[in-house]
Every structure is written in structure tokens, then in C-alpha cells.
Amino acid sequence: MNNKQLSRGQKTVVGVQFLFVAFGATVLVPLLVGLDPSTALFTAGVGTLIFHLVTKGIVPIFLGSS
């Protein structure tokens, strides 16, 4: 595994890419299947917080709705 640190530009690109993935999984999918995106956002946030509490923040992850 490479321990090289990412530059600010690379971090920005990765962050924007993650934003599109998280948006698609958390907002777009519920809209396509007729569910409420607010509920999906709330449950994704609660699930992510519970996961981080259980793992003590060791695993950096976002739990989406899909």
C-alpha cells in the first residue's frame, strides 16, 4: 500500500467524486423508486453515526441507502 499523501487538488477531486456517488445513492435512488429522499438522508446519517460509534471511527465510511 502506498502511504503517499494526496495534494489539495487531488483531495478536492476525490471529495467531489464522493459527493456525486453519495448523492446518487442517497437521493436519486429513493426518487427513482418513489420513496422520500428526506427519510433516506436521515436514516443514512443515523446509520453512519451508529457505525462510527461502534467502530470507534476506525473505518471511514458513509452508509447510503442503496
XYZ file of N, CA and C in Angstrom:
198
model
N 0.844 -1.175 0.000
C 0.000 0.000 0.000
C 0.887 1.235 0.000
N 0.491 2.228 -0.750
C 1.244 3.463 -0.861
C 0.797 4.441 0.222
N 1.744 4.964 0.990
C 1.423 5.893 2.074
C 1.552 7.348 1.659
N 1.586 7.625 0.361
C 1.733 8.989 -0.147
C 0.502 9.819 0.207
N 0.727 11.044 0.656
C -0.362 11.962 0.965
C -0.884 12.594 -0.318
N -2.173 12.801 -0.396
C -2.773 13.440 -1.559
C -2.604 14.952 -1.475
N -2.448 15.579 -2.632
C -2.375 17.039 -2.664
C -3.777 17.611 -2.447
N -3.851 18.909 -2.244
C -5.144 19.561 -2.022
C -6.055 19.385 -3.237
N -5.499 19.497 -4.432
C -6.282 19.314 -5.656
C -6.826 17.898 -5.783
N -5.985 16.910 -5.456
C -6.430 15.515 -5.511
C -7.522 15.253 -4.478
N -7.379 15.817 -3.296
C -8.412 15.660 -2.267
C -9.725 16.281 -2.720
N -9.639 17.416 -3.402
C -10.842 18.074 -3.908
C -11.539 17.211 -4.947
N -10.768 16.643 -5.871
C -11.346 15.780 -6.910
C -11.994 14.551 -6.288
N -11.323 13.926 -5.339
C -11.879 12.741 -4.675
C -13.134 13.118 -3.887
N -13.127 14.278 -3.239
C -14.297 14.731 -2.488
C -15.499 14.986 -3.377
N -15.275 15.611 -4.531
C -16.371 15.867 -5.473
C -16.902 14.551 -6.036
N -15.995 13.626 -6.333
C -16.415 12.313 -6.826
C -17.282 11.609 -5.779
N -16.865 11.660 -4.524
C -17.643 11.033 -3.457
C -19.004 11.704 -3.305
N -19.047 13.028 -3.468
C -20.313 13.753 -3.379
C -21.307 13.238 -4.412
N -20.852 13.031 -5.651
C -21.741 12.512 -6.690
C -22.206 11.092 -6.378
N -21.317 10.265 -5.864
C -21.689 8.891 -5.508
C -22.685 8.893 -4.355
N -22.410 9.682 -3.319
C -23.303 9.739 -2.162
C -24.664 10.306 -2.553
N -24.677 11.318 -3.416
C -25.948 11.886 -3.868
C -26.756 10.853 -4.636
N -26.104 10.140 -5.522
C -26.806 9.121 -6.301
C -27.378 8.019 -5.435
N -26.620 7.606 -4.441
C -27.064 6.504 -3.592
C -28.121 6.941 -2.588
N -28.070 8.192 -2.149
C -28.926 8.619 -1.053
C -30.144 9.417 -1.496
N -30.073 10.105 -2.603
C -31.195 10.936 -3.051
C -31.816 10.408 -4.339
N -30.997 10.107 -5.322
C -31.520 9.718 -6.627
C -32.241 8.372 -6.597
N -31.671 7.388 -5.930
C -32.297 6.056 -5.882
C -33.675 6.110 -5.225
N -33.845 6.749 -4.057
C -35.203 6.841 -3.496
C -36.184 7.569 -4.411
N -35.723 8.611 -5.103
C -36.607 9.311 -6.037
C -37.054 8.397 -7.172
N -36.143 7.577 -7.664
C -36.466 6.687 -8.782
C -37.457 5.594 -8.396
N -37.414 5.159 -7.144
C -38.317 4.086 -6.717
C -39.527 4.610 -5.946
N -39.682 5.934 -5.864
C -40.873 6.513 -5.257
C -40.837 6.646 -3.751
N -39.664 6.671 -3.149
C -39.549 6.859 -1.705
C -39.183 8.305 -1.390
N -39.272 8.670 -0.120
C -38.974 10.030 0.312
C -37.464 10.206 0.514
N -36.813 11.117 -0.214
C -35.373 11.323 -0.045
C -34.998 11.843 1.344
N -35.894 12.575 2.001
C -35.601 13.072 3.351
C -35.424 11.920 4.327
N -36.265 10.926 4.206
C -36.145 9.741 5.060
C -34.849 9.006 4.772
N -34.496 8.895 3.501
C -33.251 8.224 3.124
C -32.039 8.974 3.674
N -32.046 10.305 3.584
C -30.936 11.095 4.122
C -30.830 10.950 5.637
N -31.976 10.987 6.319
C -31.978 10.862 7.776
C -31.447 9.499 8.213
N -31.970 8.432 7.617
C -31.544 7.091 8.023
C -30.093 6.819 7.631
N -29.635 7.380 6.511
C -28.230 7.223 6.135
C -27.332 7.914 7.156
N -27.736 9.097 7.600
C -26.959 9.812 8.607
C -26.931 9.095 9.944
N -28.082 8.620 10.383
C -28.151 7.891 11.658
C -27.339 6.600 11.573
N -27.478 5.882 10.479
C -26.710 4.645 10.300
C -25.215 4.891 10.297
N -24.799 5.967 9.637
C -23.378 6.306 9.600
C -22.864 6.658 10.991
N -23.633 7.446 11.748
C -23.215 7.802 13.106
C -23.117 6.575 14.006
N -24.092 5.687 13.934
C -24.052 4.456 14.739
C -22.846 3.611 14.354
N -22.591 3.486 13.045
C -21.442 2.704 12.579
C -20.139 3.285 13.119
N -20.005 4.618 13.089
C -18.785 5.244 13.591
C -18.642 5.086 15.100
N -19.749 5.089 15.827
C -19.676 4.855 17.271
C -19.250 3.428 17.577
N -19.799 2.469 16.831
C -19.476 1.059 17.070
C -18.021 0.764 16.716
N -17.549 1.305 15.595
C -16.174 1.031 15.151
C -15.166 2.027 15.715
N -15.633 2.950 16.546
C -14.789 3.981 17.165
C -14.057 4.823 16.124
N -14.690 5.040 14.977
C -14.141 5.903 13.937
C -12.959 5.344 13.182
N -12.678 4.044 13.329
C -11.525 3.439 12.659
C -11.754 3.325 11.157
N -12.977 3.019 10.758
C -13.297 2.813 9.345
C -14.012 4.052 8.810
N -13.381 4.804 7.894
C -14.047 5.983 7.334
C -15.032 5.575 6.249
N -16.315 5.601 6.563
C -17.312 5.114 5.613
C -18.587 5.935 5.736
N -19.335 5.976 4.652
C -20.660 6.593 4.633
C -21.652 5.516 4.235
N -22.696 5.329 5.015
C -23.701 4.321 4.704
C -24.847 4.976 3.954
N -24.950 4.703 2.671
C -26.023 5.251 1.847
C -27.248 4.364 1.885
N -28.228 4.716 1.084
C -29.498 3.985 1.123
C -29.576 2.840 0.129
N -28.626 2.736 -0.773
C -28.736 1.665 -1.771
C -27.864 0.482 -1.427
